[in-house]
XYZ file of C-alpha atoms in Angstrom:
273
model
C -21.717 8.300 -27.131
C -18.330 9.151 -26.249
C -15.659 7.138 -23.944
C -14.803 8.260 -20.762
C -11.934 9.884 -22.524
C -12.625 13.435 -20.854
C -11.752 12.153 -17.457
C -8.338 11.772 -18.012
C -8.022 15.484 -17.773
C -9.630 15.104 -14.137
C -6.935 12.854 -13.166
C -4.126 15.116 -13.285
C -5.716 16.757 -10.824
C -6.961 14.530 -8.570
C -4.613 11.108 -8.756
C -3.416 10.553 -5.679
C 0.725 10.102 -6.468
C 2.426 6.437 -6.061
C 2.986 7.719 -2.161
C -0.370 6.974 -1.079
C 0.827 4.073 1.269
C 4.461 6.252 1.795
C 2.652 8.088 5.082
C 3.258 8.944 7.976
C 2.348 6.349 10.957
C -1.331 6.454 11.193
C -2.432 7.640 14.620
C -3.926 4.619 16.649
C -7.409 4.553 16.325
C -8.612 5.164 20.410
C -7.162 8.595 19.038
C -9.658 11.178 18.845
C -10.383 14.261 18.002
C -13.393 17.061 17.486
C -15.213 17.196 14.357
C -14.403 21.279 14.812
C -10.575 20.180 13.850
C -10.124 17.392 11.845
C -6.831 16.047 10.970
C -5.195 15.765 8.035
C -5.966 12.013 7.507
C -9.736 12.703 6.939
C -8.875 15.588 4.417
C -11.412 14.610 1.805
C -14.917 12.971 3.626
C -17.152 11.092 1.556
C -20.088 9.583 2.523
C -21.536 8.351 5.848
C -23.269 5.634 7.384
C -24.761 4.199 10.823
C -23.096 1.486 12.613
C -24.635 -1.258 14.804
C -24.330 1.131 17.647
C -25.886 4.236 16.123
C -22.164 6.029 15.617
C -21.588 7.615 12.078
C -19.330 5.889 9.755
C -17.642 8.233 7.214
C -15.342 7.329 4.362
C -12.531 9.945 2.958
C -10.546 9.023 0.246
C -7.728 11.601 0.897
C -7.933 13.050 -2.839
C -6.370 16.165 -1.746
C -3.097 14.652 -0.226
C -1.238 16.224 -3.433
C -2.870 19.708 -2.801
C -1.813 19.663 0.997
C 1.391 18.670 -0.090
C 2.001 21.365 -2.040
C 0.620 23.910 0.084
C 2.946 22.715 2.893
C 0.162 21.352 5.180
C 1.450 17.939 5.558
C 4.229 16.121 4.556
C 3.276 13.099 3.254
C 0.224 11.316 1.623
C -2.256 10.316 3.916
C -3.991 6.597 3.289
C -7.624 6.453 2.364
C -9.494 5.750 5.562
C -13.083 5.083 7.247
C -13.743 7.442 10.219
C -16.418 7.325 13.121
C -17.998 9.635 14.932
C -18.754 8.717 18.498
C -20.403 9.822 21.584
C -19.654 13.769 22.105
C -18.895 13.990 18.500
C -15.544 12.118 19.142
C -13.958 11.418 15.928
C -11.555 8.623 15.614
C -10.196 6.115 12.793
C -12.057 2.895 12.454
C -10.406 1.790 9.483
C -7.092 2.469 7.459
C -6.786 0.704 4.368
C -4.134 -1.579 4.095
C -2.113 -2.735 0.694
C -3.606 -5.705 0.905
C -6.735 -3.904 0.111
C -5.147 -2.039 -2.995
C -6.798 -2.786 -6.512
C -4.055 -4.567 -8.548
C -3.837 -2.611 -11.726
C -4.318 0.833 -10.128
C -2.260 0.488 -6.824
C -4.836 2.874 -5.150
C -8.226 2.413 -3.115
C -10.808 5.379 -3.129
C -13.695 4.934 -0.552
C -16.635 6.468 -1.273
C -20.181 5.037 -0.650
C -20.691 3.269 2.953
C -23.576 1.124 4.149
C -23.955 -1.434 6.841
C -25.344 -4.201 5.836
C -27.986 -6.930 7.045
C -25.249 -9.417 7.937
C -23.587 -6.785 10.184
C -20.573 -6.099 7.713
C -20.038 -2.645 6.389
C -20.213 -2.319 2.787
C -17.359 0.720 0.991
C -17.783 1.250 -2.850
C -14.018 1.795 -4.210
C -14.370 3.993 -7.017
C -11.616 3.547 -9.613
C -12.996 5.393 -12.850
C -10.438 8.217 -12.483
C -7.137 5.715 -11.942
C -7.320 3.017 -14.186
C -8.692 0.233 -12.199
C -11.546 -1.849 -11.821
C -14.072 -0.488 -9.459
C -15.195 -2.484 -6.340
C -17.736 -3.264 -4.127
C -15.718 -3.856 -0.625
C -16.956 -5.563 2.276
C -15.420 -4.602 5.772
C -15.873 -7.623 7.906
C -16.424 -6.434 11.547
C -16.039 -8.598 15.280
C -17.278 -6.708 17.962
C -17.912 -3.469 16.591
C -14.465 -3.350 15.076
C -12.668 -4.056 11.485
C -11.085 -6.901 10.607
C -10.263 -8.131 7.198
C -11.597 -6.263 3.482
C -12.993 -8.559 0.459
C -13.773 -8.057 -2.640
C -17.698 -8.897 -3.152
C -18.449 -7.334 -6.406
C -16.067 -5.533 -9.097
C -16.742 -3.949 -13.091
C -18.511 -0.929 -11.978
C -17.738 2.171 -13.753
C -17.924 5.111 -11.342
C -20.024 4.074 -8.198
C -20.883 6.681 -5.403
C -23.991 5.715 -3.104
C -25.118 3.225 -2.046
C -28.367 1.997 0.280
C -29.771 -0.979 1.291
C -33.302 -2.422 1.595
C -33.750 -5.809 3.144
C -31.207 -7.806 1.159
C -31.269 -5.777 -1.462
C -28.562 -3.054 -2.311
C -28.875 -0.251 -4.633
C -25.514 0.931 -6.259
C -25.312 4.178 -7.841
C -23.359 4.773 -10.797
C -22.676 8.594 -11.961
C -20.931 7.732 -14.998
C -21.817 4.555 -17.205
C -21.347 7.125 -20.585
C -21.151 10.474 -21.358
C -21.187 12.605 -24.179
C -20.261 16.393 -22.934
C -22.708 19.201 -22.911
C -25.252 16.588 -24.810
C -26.023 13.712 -22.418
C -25.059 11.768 -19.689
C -26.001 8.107 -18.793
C -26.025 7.152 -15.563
C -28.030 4.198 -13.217
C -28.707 2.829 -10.333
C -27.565 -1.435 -9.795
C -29.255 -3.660 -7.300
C -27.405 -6.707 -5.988
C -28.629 -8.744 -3.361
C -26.436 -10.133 -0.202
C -26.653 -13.734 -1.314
C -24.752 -12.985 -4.890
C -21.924 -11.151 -2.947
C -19.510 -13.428 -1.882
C -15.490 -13.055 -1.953
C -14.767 -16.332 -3.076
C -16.043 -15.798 -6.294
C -16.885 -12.076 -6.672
C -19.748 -10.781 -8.647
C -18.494 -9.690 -12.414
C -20.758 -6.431 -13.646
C -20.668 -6.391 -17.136
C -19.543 -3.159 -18.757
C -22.502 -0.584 -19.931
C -22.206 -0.700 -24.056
C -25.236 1.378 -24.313
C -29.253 1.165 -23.318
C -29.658 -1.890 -25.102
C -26.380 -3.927 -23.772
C -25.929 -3.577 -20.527
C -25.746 -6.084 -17.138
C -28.821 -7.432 -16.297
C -28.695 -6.155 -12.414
C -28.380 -2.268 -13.924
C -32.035 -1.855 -12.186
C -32.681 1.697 -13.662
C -31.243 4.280 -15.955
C -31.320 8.282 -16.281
C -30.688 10.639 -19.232
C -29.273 14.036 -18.293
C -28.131 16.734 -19.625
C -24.344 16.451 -19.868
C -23.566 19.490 -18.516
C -21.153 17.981 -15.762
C -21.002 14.642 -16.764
C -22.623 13.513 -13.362
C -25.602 12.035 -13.561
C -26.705 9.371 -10.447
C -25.169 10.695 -7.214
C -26.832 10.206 -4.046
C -29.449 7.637 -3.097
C -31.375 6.608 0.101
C -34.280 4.181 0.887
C -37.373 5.122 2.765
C -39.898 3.194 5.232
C -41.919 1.785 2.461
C -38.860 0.787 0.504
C -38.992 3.354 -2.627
C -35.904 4.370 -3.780
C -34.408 8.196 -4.943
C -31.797 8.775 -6.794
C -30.251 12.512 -6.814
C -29.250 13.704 -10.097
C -26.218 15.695 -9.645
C -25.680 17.436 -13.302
C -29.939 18.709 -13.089
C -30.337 18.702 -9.349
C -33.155 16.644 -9.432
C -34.402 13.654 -7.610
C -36.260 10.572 -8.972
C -38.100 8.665 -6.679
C -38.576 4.709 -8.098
C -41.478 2.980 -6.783
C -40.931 -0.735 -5.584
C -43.017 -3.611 -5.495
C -42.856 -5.887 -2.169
C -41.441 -8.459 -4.461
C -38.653 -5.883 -5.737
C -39.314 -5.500 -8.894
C -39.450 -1.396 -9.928
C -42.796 0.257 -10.909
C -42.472 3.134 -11.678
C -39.523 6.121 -11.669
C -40.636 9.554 -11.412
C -39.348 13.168 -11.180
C -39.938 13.467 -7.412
C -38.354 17.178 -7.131
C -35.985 19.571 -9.018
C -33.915 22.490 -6.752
């Protein structure tokens, strides 16, 4: 299969410029504001989440500062940053990522799957496929409802989007692990579990060289159709702890059965829109 090599063309237009972190002052975070009239600093949301309170957690990324730009709608790039919506469908900034929480080679952070997880923390896949880095799993450390400090739990992903928990266990999508266009895509699904993430020594994911090399928590794999170049998108966890996966390229949804021990069963085409 082919490199990621078609990406690059997806970068020109979505690469946030160098003056990601050259923005505006962020507007204090008791700020809020209707969902009916967002401002610009949410102006690409992600994904979404419950807190410990029952208020929605939403990440946006900002990929369309440069577009804004240009079309004269704000001035200057506007820092990726994790939303919440409150009571009355108040909307106001929980978190604004600092350059402390920048990935080294990249100089950019791109939120996009949120979770809260057992220990209380809220968990923020940084997806770096399309800038050069090294993508992350982040863990926001919260006190009393609020953010503190960001680590770096898990890292060597390739393009990760959802993710879900179950227990202790997380489920990581990846969209992208290869990809040759309009042939196939290979995509999967990781599963890490809370005790292996911790930011003193962050978990290494080996890089996907194929279905017969690849790192050992990679808990399940789909073929598609290469048609986008999107394969696992979505996921979410029900009541009896089986897993789906949404397809994005064939709009279909595989539902994994799981053993109480966690150890997968069975994955099978649950439906197809």
């Amino acid at each position: 299969m082919k490199s990621l090599n078609k990406y690059t063309k997806i970068v020109s237009l979505l690469l946030i410029s160098g003056a990601l972190f050259a923005c505006t002052q962020t507007p204090p975070a008791q700020q809020t504001y209707s969902l009916q009239n967002l401002p610009a600093h949410f102006n690409s949301p992600a994904s979404f989440a419950l807190d410990a309170n029952n208020n929605i957690l939403f990440t946006s990324p900002n990929l369309h500062n440069q577009t804004l730009i240009e079309k004269g709608v704000i001035q200057n790039a506007q820092a990726p940053t994790i939303g919440l919506i409150g009571e009355n469908d108040r909307v106001s900034v929980w978190y604004t990522f600092k350059p402390r929480d920048l990935e080294p080679t990249s100089g950019v952070v791109t939120p996009m799957g949120i979770a809260m997880g057992p220990d209380g923390n809220i968990y923020v896949v940084d997806m770096q496929l399309w800038f050069g880095g090294e993508s992350r799993l982040l863990r926001v450390n919260v006190q009393n409802g609020k953010a503190t400090t960001v680590d770096v739990v898990a890292k060597g992903f390739s393009f990760p989007n959802a993710i879900a928990w179950h227990g202790n266990d997380l489920f990581i999508s990846d969209t992208v692990l290869a990809t040759e266009e309009g042939s196939s895509t290979n995509s999967g699904v990781y599963k890490v579990s809370l005790e292996e993430l911790d930011p003193k020594n962050p978990l290494q994911i080996a890089a996907y060289k194929g279905k017969d090399n690849f790192d050992a928590h990679l808990f399940e794999v789909f073929y598609s159709d290469g048609s986008l170049g999107f394969g696992a998108n979505g996921l979410a966890v029900d009541e009896l702890g089986n897993l789906y996966t949404g397809i994005m390229e064939e709009g279909t949804v595989y539902k994994t059965t799981i053993s109480k021990n966690g150890t997968k069963q069975s994955t099978t085409l649950f439906m197809k829109a």
